[in-house]
Amino acid sequence: MIKKFASKKNYSQTVVIRKVRRNYAFIIIFACSFFSLILSNVINRVFPRLPLPLIQIIFGVGIGFLLKGEVFELETELFLAFIIAPLLFREGEESDITSILRNWKLILFLIFPVIFVSTLGIGYLAKAVLPASVPLSACLAIGAALGPTDLVAYSAISKRFSFPKWISYILQGEGLLNDASDLVAFQVAVTALTTGAFSLLDASWNLVISVLGGFLVGLITALFNRLFLTILDNMDAADVTGALLLELVLPISSYFVAEEIHASGIIAVVVAGISLASRFKKITVFDAKLDSVSHTIWGTITFMLNGMVFFLLGTELPTLATPVLSISTCDTLWMFLAIVLLTAIMFGIRFVMISAVFAQRAWRTKRSLKKIWKGATLLTFSGVKGTVSIATILLLPIANMTALEHSLLLFTVAGVTLLSFLIGILVLPKLATGPAHTTNHYMQIAILNDVVGELEKDLKQSTNQGSVYATIDNYNQRLEDLVLEQESNDVKKELANIRVMIMEIESEGLEYAYKKGKISELEYNLYQRYIKGLERRINRGFVSSLSYAFAVFVRGIRRILHLALTFKFRIEQEENRRGPRLTEENRDHMTELYLTNTEQVLEALSNLEGVYHSDLLSYLKRSRLREAEIIQSGAFVERVITHLNPDNVDEMLRGYYLERKVINEYEQAELISSRYAKQLRKEVNTLEDYSLKETSNTLTYDMINLARRGA
């Protein structure tokens, strides 16, 4: 009895340990996925030639090896419902359906005939080349799983290179709809594997039912969503939060309802997204707020889900590869050769069938075949595979197969998926028509310069010049950012190094002036505040970490020693509490210091001629001289203090008004297109909304003002 109890106790402890390990692995993967999303995005920004999905896959592979032996299972149904479904829903919502429908014949050809021929071709080849005696139906399941294309590789490349628009529309339509035919083909293969029976009539009927059922479910769920919002609107109970939650829940509910009635959940999700977007646009405050919030939230969600797709792909690869590569009965070299052959036949079938359609079109329209081949090749290598293929093959039951055969099938699909993805990344840039169109900011720079000119005119009649100067500074910073965006990373690196040098000159000049008694304690503290602003403007990503850290360290040590040796801690606190009371003498001292430092800066910039880009040095010289002219007028102190007090909202609104006015003038003069003018107006609206944001944190300034009133 005791032994029996002990065995039960040990069993329960084992179950608990397994659950703990499973939860532990899940928590690690969940935390690492979010960390990898942030880090991969940073790496992609620093090294834009590295595709973001590839970086995320590498992170996933690393975590997969670290968690080797841990119990973690990817729930395929949940993966499709909570990751793939929202992504396809948003793609359907943002799709240009009109442009997609212009190529509906080719899209249908890619969805049905190409997938089924590819399923048969890959299936029979897998039966011939795989080292184990795998059933033919299971091999056909491999072909079905490798049917759907993944747009992510194409999207990642198309950001840096230019491709024909019609290619994007065809791939978009194929990517939205081909999952349904793929899953039906997979289900037919699984049915044949488990029952040993196959019926072409039943398969065709199941496909029709699946597509039509998914289509109806998508329409109905979208209709219910719109009806519910209408009822709430009629009751004056509609709010942005509730409407957004309904939209976020819609793809998941559509998927599960469709799957429950054995229809295509993927089709339901896509149709729901298209239906939700295909409505008459109402110009109301509620719809405007909902659209703005929805765009922001969905942008974040799609970025996270796309990143998790590739991260999970990476984590699954070691798990799928280990059982096959660790068994001596499987020749590793032959396995990799089989994956290469299957990938080649997959692209080959797609190329032949697409080329046949294009050649028929060329013969009918008497067009040149040269252009046809390039388009066919581009469509071929755009049809790379993704995580949906792995998620599909994970649905394959172990029935009628050994554990080795099952692992072999999973490894094969994972290998072909990864290889096709890498081939797409390497080949697609070669087929591009050229580099992606980069935004030309020259006209926007001209517009902002005109705005700055108008604001400088306002200075003459303004009673609050400090706030106007702060507004001008804001526009000058935007101008500088736009100018730098046009430059290469080499120029940005040089600018960062020069700014470190200028900060060092300003700091040394300040210390020297204080030692010589040319400035007071109050003036010293204010100028330190100005140097701190210079430090913030240094782009740390383009400057040596050692030189930057040394410059900041030296400045910090000087500051601490200054406070300690002069015993001014309490004095500084008192000054900050009561606010600086500046005299004309204070202003003159600080102006003199700045002008003296300006001479040193200009001399240092002149000494760098021939070392750094001459245009960059000229730009920095002109900027410094312009600042010196403004400061010589006595506005330096006001500009420094105004930066700490958010009281220039009215002046910023004046700037936005002038910016819209100048944009309209440029549009009327046909200096910019209507489309570009619309884009610029959107930027102004975004900045204005941010400036008028009521929830901005002004606690620090409120406390300072309160202390002043209490003093």
PDB file of C-alpha atoms in Angstrom, residues 254-443:
ATOM      1  CA  SER A 254     -14.576  34.660 -37.776  1.00  0.00           C
ATOM      2  CA  TYR A 255     -11.863  31.999 -37.845  1.00  0.00           C
ATOM      3  CA  PHE A 256     -13.319  29.859 -35.069  1.00  0.00           C
ATOM      4  CA  VAL A 257     -16.922  30.106 -36.372  1.00  0.00           C
ATOM      5  CA  ALA A 258     -15.797  29.016 -39.842  1.00  0.00           C
ATOM      6  CA  GLU A 259     -13.671  26.147 -38.525  1.00  0.00           C
ATOM      7  CA  GLU A 260     -16.550  25.003 -36.328  1.00  0.00           C
ATOM      8  CA  ILE A 261     -18.789  24.459 -39.373  1.00  0.00           C
ATOM      9  CA  HIS A 262     -15.867  22.893 -41.308  1.00  0.00           C
ATOM     10  CA  ALA A 263     -15.422  25.866 -43.592  1.00  0.00           C
ATOM     11  CA  SER A 264     -12.196  27.728 -44.368  1.00  0.00           C
ATOM     12  CA  GLY A 265     -11.267  29.946 -41.453  1.00  0.00           C
ATOM     13  CA  ILE A 266      -8.631  31.685 -43.567  1.00  0.00           C
ATOM     14  CA  ILE A 267     -11.152  32.657 -46.257  1.00  0.00           C
ATOM     15  CA  ALA A 268     -13.557  33.858 -43.559  1.00  0.00           C
ATOM     16  CA  VAL A 269     -10.903  36.092 -42.026  1.00  0.00           C
ATOM     17  CA  VAL A 270      -9.850  37.599 -45.348  1.00  0.00           C
ATOM     18  CA  VAL A 271     -13.440  38.244 -46.462  1.00  0.00           C
ATOM     19  CA  ALA A 272     -14.252  39.805 -43.077  1.00  0.00           C
ATOM     20  CA  GLY A 273     -11.326  42.199 -43.452  1.00  0.00           C
ATOM     21  CA  ILE A 274     -12.277  43.151 -47.006  1.00  0.00           C
ATOM     22  CA  SER A 275     -15.949  43.608 -46.044  1.00  0.00           C
ATOM     23  CA  LEU A 276     -15.121  45.774 -43.057  1.00  0.00           C
ATOM     24  CA  ALA A 277     -12.997  48.071 -45.209  1.00  0.00           C
ATOM     25  CA  SER A 278     -15.487  48.152 -48.111  1.00  0.00           C
ATOM     26  CA  ARG A 279     -17.914  50.675 -46.716  1.00  0.00           C
ATOM     27  CA  PHE A 280     -18.776  54.264 -47.382  1.00  0.00           C
ATOM     28  CA  LYS A 281     -16.442  56.592 -45.540  1.00  0.00           C
ATOM     29  CA  LYS A 282     -18.262  58.804 -43.050  1.00  0.00           C
ATOM     30  CA  ILE A 283     -16.584  62.109 -42.177  1.00  0.00           C
ATOM     31  CA  THR A 284     -17.351  62.286 -38.463  1.00  0.00           C
ATOM     32  CA  VAL A 285     -15.236  62.972 -35.394  1.00  0.00           C
ATOM     33  CA  PHE A 286     -15.924  59.442 -34.108  1.00  0.00           C
ATOM     34  CA  ASP A 287     -14.816  57.758 -37.345  1.00  0.00           C
ATOM     35  CA  ALA A 288     -11.743  59.980 -37.557  1.00  0.00           C
ATOM     36  CA  LYS A 289     -10.667  59.088 -34.009  1.00  0.00           C
ATOM     37  CA  LEU A 290     -11.387  55.391 -34.601  1.00  0.00           C
ATOM     38  CA  ASP A 291      -9.383  55.347 -37.828  1.00  0.00           C
ATOM     39  CA  SER A 292      -6.413  57.073 -36.197  1.00  0.00           C
ATOM     40  CA  VAL A 293      -6.348  54.765 -33.166  1.00  0.00           C
ATOM     41  CA  SER A 294      -7.021  51.661 -35.273  1.00  0.00           C
ATOM     42  CA  HIS A 295      -4.150  52.453 -37.637  1.00  0.00           C
ATOM     43  CA  THR A 296      -1.712  52.884 -34.747  1.00  0.00           C
ATOM     44  CA  ILE A 297      -2.835  49.789 -32.827  1.00  0.00           C
ATOM     45  CA  TRP A 298      -2.917  47.533 -35.884  1.00  0.00           C
ATOM     46  CA  GLY A 299       0.506  48.769 -36.958  1.00  0.00           C
ATOM     47  CA  THR A 300       1.963  47.662 -33.639  1.00  0.00           C
ATOM     48  CA  ILE A 301       0.051  44.362 -33.635  1.00  0.00           C
ATOM     49  CA  THR A 302       1.061  43.393 -37.184  1.00  0.00           C
ATOM     50  CA  PHE A 303       4.707  44.194 -36.481  1.00  0.00           C
ATOM     51  CA  MET A 304       4.644  42.016 -33.357  1.00  0.00           C
ATOM     52  CA  LEU A 305       2.799  39.134 -35.011  1.00  0.00           C
ATOM     53  CA  ASN A 306       5.013  39.160 -38.112  1.00  0.00           C
ATOM     54  CA  GLY A 307       8.069  39.113 -35.884  1.00  0.00           C
ATOM     55  CA  MET A 308       6.673  36.268 -33.797  1.00  0.00           C
ATOM     56  CA  VAL A 309       5.960  34.258 -36.952  1.00  0.00           C
ATOM     57  CA  PHE A 310       9.620  34.226 -37.927  1.00  0.00           C
ATOM     58  CA  PHE A 311      10.875  33.907 -34.371  1.00  0.00           C
ATOM     59  CA  LEU A 312       8.706  30.817 -33.827  1.00  0.00           C
ATOM     60  CA  LEU A 313       9.882  29.470 -37.179  1.00  0.00           C
ATOM     61  CA  GLY A 314      13.430  29.741 -35.905  1.00  0.00           C
ATOM     62  CA  THR A 315      12.624  28.087 -32.566  1.00  0.00           C
ATOM     63  CA  GLU A 316      10.947  25.160 -34.317  1.00  0.00           C
ATOM     64  CA  LEU A 317      13.837  24.441 -36.698  1.00  0.00           C
ATOM     65  CA  PRO A 318      16.202  22.838 -34.103  1.00  0.00           C
ATOM     66  CA  THR A 319      13.296  20.801 -32.676  1.00  0.00           C
ATOM     67  CA  LEU A 320      12.350  19.486 -36.102  1.00  0.00           C
ATOM     68  CA  ALA A 321      15.923  18.852 -37.237  1.00  0.00           C
ATOM     69  CA  THR A 322      17.356  17.129 -34.158  1.00  0.00           C
ATOM     70  CA  PRO A 323      15.389  13.792 -34.350  1.00  0.00           C
ATOM     71  CA  VAL A 324      16.354  13.271 -38.001  1.00  0.00           C
ATOM     72  CA  LEU A 325      19.994  14.366 -37.872  1.00  0.00           C
ATOM     73  CA  SER A 326      20.688  12.396 -34.697  1.00  0.00           C
ATOM     74  CA  ILE A 327      19.615   9.014 -36.180  1.00  0.00           C
ATOM     75  CA  SER A 328      22.350   7.040 -37.871  1.00  0.00           C
ATOM     76  CA  THR A 329      19.980   5.377 -40.343  1.00  0.00           C
ATOM     77  CA  CYS A 330      19.428   8.717 -42.098  1.00  0.00           C
ATOM     78  CA  ASP A 331      22.188   9.991 -44.346  1.00  0.00           C
ATOM     79  CA  THR A 332      22.523  13.705 -43.475  1.00  0.00           C
ATOM     80  CA  LEU A 333      24.075  14.630 -46.833  1.00  0.00           C
ATOM     81  CA  TRP A 334      21.314  12.839 -48.723  1.00  0.00           C
ATOM     82  CA  MET A 335      18.672  14.604 -46.607  1.00  0.00           C
ATOM     83  CA  PHE A 336      20.045  18.011 -47.509  1.00  0.00           C
ATOM     84  CA  LEU A 337      20.257  16.963 -51.165  1.00  0.00           C
ATOM     85  CA  ALA A 338      16.606  15.840 -51.028  1.00  0.00           C
ATOM     86  CA  ILE A 339      15.604  19.256 -49.617  1.00  0.00           C
ATOM     87  CA  VAL A 340      17.469  20.997 -52.458  1.00  0.00           C
ATOM     88  CA  LEU A 341      15.737  18.790 -55.053  1.00  0.00           C
ATOM     89  CA  LEU A 342      12.288  19.396 -53.549  1.00  0.00           C
ATOM     90  CA  THR A 343      12.907  23.148 -53.465  1.00  0.00           C
ATOM     91  CA  ALA A 344      14.057  23.072 -57.093  1.00  0.00           C
ATOM     92  CA  ILE A 345      10.981  21.135 -58.255  1.00  0.00           C
ATOM     93  CA  MET A 346       8.730  23.477 -56.275  1.00  0.00           C
ATOM     94  CA  PHE A 347      10.109  26.579 -58.005  1.00  0.00           C
ATOM     95  CA  GLY A 348      10.387  24.697 -61.324  1.00  0.00           C
ATOM     96  CA  ILE A 349       6.708  23.730 -61.453  1.00  0.00           C
ATOM     97  CA  ARG A 350       5.678  27.270 -60.561  1.00  0.00           C
ATOM     98  CA  PHE A 351       7.963  28.749 -63.227  1.00  0.00           C
ATOM     99  CA  VAL A 352       6.809  26.391 -66.010  1.00  0.00           C
ATOM    100  CA  MET A 353       3.104  26.920 -65.323  1.00  0.00           C
ATOM    101  CA  ILE A 354       3.385  30.712 -65.008  1.00  0.00           C
ATOM    102  CA  SER A 355       5.555  30.883 -68.122  1.00  0.00           C
ATOM    103  CA  ALA A 356       2.983  28.877 -70.060  1.00  0.00           C
ATOM    104  CA  VAL A 357       0.268  31.400 -69.188  1.00  0.00           C
ATOM    105  CA  PHE A 358       2.508  34.361 -69.992  1.00  0.00           C
ATOM    106  CA  ALA A 359       3.650  32.806 -73.289  1.00  0.00           C
ATOM    107  CA  GLN A 360       0.035  32.241 -74.312  1.00  0.00           C
ATOM    108  CA  ARG A 361      -0.734  35.886 -73.503  1.00  0.00           C
ATOM    109  CA  ALA A 362       2.330  37.064 -75.437  1.00  0.00           C
ATOM    110  CA  TRP A 363       1.365  34.982 -78.495  1.00  0.00           C
ATOM    111  CA  ARG A 364      -2.184  36.324 -78.374  1.00  0.00           C
ATOM    112  CA  THR A 365      -1.146  39.981 -77.958  1.00  0.00           C
ATOM    113  CA  LYS A 366       2.007  39.645 -80.114  1.00  0.00           C
ATOM    114  CA  ARG A 367       4.265  40.983 -77.344  1.00  0.00           C
ATOM    115  CA  SER A 368       7.953  40.315 -76.828  1.00  0.00           C
ATOM    116  CA  LEU A 369       8.858  37.222 -74.816  1.00  0.00           C
ATOM    117  CA  LYS A 370      11.793  38.975 -73.128  1.00  0.00           C
ATOM    118  CA  LYS A 371       9.565  40.921 -70.753  1.00  0.00           C
ATOM    119  CA  ILE A 372       7.417  37.867 -70.174  1.00  0.00           C
ATOM    120  CA  TRP A 373      10.304  35.761 -68.886  1.00  0.00           C
ATOM    121  CA  LYS A 374      11.357  38.407 -66.377  1.00  0.00           C
ATOM    122  CA  GLY A 375       7.820  38.726 -65.006  1.00  0.00           C
ATOM    123  CA  ALA A 376       7.459  34.943 -64.802  1.00  0.00           C
ATOM    124  CA  THR A 377      10.800  34.644 -62.981  1.00  0.00           C
ATOM    125  CA  LEU A 378       9.843  37.383 -60.528  1.00  0.00           C
ATOM    126  CA  LEU A 379       6.499  35.728 -59.761  1.00  0.00           C
ATOM    127  CA  THR A 380       8.258  32.383 -59.391  1.00  0.00           C
ATOM    128  CA  PHE A 381      10.788  33.428 -56.770  1.00  0.00           C
ATOM    129  CA  SER A 382       8.252  35.610 -55.003  1.00  0.00           C
ATOM    130  CA  GLY A 383       6.358  32.416 -54.156  1.00  0.00           C
ATOM    131  CA  VAL A 384       8.544  31.540 -51.158  1.00  0.00           C
ATOM    132  CA  LYS A 385       7.184  29.557 -48.224  1.00  0.00           C
ATOM    133  CA  GLY A 386       6.712  30.635 -44.630  1.00  0.00           C
ATOM    134  CA  THR A 387       5.530  29.601 -41.223  1.00  0.00           C
ATOM    135  CA  VAL A 388       2.064  28.635 -42.465  1.00  0.00           C
ATOM    136  CA  SER A 389       3.699  25.671 -44.204  1.00  0.00           C
ATOM    137  CA  ILE A 390       5.235  24.479 -40.943  1.00  0.00           C
ATOM    138  CA  ALA A 391       2.007  25.124 -39.031  1.00  0.00           C
ATOM    139  CA  THR A 392       0.149  23.045 -41.614  1.00  0.00           C
ATOM    140  CA  ILE A 393       2.497  20.062 -41.517  1.00  0.00           C
ATOM    141  CA  LEU A 394       2.331  20.061 -37.703  1.00  0.00           C
ATOM    142  CA  LEU A 395      -1.351  19.072 -38.127  1.00  0.00           C
ATOM    143  CA  LEU A 396      -0.217  15.798 -39.693  1.00  0.00           C
ATOM    144  CA  PRO A 397      -1.235  12.849 -37.476  1.00  0.00           C
ATOM    145  CA  ILE A 398       1.246  10.095 -36.617  1.00  0.00           C
ATOM    146  CA  ALA A 399      -1.256   7.413 -37.697  1.00  0.00           C
ATOM    147  CA  ASN A 400       0.111   4.782 -40.103  1.00  0.00           C
ATOM    148  CA  MET A 401       3.639   6.175 -39.637  1.00  0.00           C
ATOM    149  CA  THR A 402       6.585   5.583 -37.350  1.00  0.00           C
ATOM    150  CA  ALA A 403       8.031   8.364 -35.193  1.00  0.00           C
ATOM    151  CA  LEU A 404      11.041   8.563 -37.542  1.00  0.00           C
ATOM    152  CA  GLU A 405       8.847   8.972 -40.622  1.00  0.00           C
ATOM    153  CA  HIS A 406       6.810  11.667 -38.892  1.00  0.00           C
ATOM    154  CA  SER A 407       9.960  13.582 -37.854  1.00  0.00           C
ATOM    155  CA  LEU A 408      11.337  13.169 -41.371  1.00  0.00           C
ATOM    156  CA  LEU A 409       8.281  14.834 -42.909  1.00  0.00           C
ATOM    157  CA  LEU A 410       8.413  17.743 -40.461  1.00  0.00           C
ATOM    158  CA  PHE A 411      12.133  18.234 -41.077  1.00  0.00           C
ATOM    159  CA  THR A 412      11.637  18.162 -44.852  1.00  0.00           C
ATOM    160  CA  VAL A 413       8.964  20.863 -44.810  1.00  0.00           C
ATOM    161  CA  ALA A 414      11.021  23.030 -42.438  1.00  0.00           C
ATOM    162  CA  GLY A 415      14.128  22.639 -44.620  1.00  0.00           C
ATOM    163  CA  VAL A 416      12.348  23.497 -47.875  1.00  0.00           C
ATOM    164  CA  THR A 417      10.637  26.455 -46.198  1.00  0.00           C
ATOM    165  CA  LEU A 418      13.906  27.910 -44.940  1.00  0.00           C
ATOM    166  CA  LEU A 419      15.798  27.264 -48.189  1.00  0.00           C
ATOM    167  CA  SER A 420      13.067  28.832 -50.337  1.00  0.00           C
ATOM    168  CA  PHE A 421      13.021  31.852 -48.052  1.00  0.00           C
ATOM    169  CA  LEU A 422      16.787  32.326 -48.362  1.00  0.00           C
ATOM    170  CA  ILE A 423      16.635  31.881 -52.153  1.00  0.00           C
ATOM    171  CA  GLY A 424      13.938  34.545 -52.361  1.00  0.00           C
ATOM    172  CA  ILE A 425      16.057  36.970 -50.355  1.00  0.00           C
ATOM    173  CA  LEU A 426      19.069  36.376 -52.622  1.00  0.00           C
ATOM    174  CA  VAL A 427      17.308  36.251 -56.003  1.00  0.00           C
ATOM    175  CA  LEU A 428      14.612  38.932 -55.746  1.00  0.00           C
ATOM    176  CA  PRO A 429      17.073  41.889 -55.559  1.00  0.00           C
ATOM    177  CA  LYS A 430      18.614  40.677 -58.831  1.00  0.00           C
ATOM    178  CA  LEU A 431      15.208  40.884 -60.512  1.00  0.00           C
ATOM    179  CA  ALA A 432      14.380  44.371 -59.236  1.00  0.00           C
ATOM    180  CA  THR A 433      14.148  47.256 -61.673  1.00  0.00           C
ATOM    181  CA  GLY A 434      16.396  49.323 -59.423  1.00  0.00           C
ATOM    182  CA  PRO A 435      16.694  50.724 -55.903  1.00  0.00           C
ATOM    183  CA  ALA A 436      13.522  51.682 -54.129  1.00  0.00           C
ATOM    184  CA  HIS A 437      12.294  55.195 -54.584  1.00  0.00           C
ATOM    185  CA  THR A 438      13.749  57.238 -51.782  1.00  0.00           C
ATOM    186  CA  THR A 439      11.794  60.175 -50.485  1.00  0.00           C
ATOM    187  CA  ASN A 440      13.142  63.455 -51.770  1.00  0.00           C
ATOM    188  CA  HIS A 441      12.856  65.985 -48.977  1.00  0.00           C
ATOM    189  CA  TYR A 442      14.230  68.976 -50.895  1.00  0.00           C
ATOM    190  CA  MET A 443      10.824  70.562 -51.436  1.00  0.00           C
TER     191      MET A 443
END
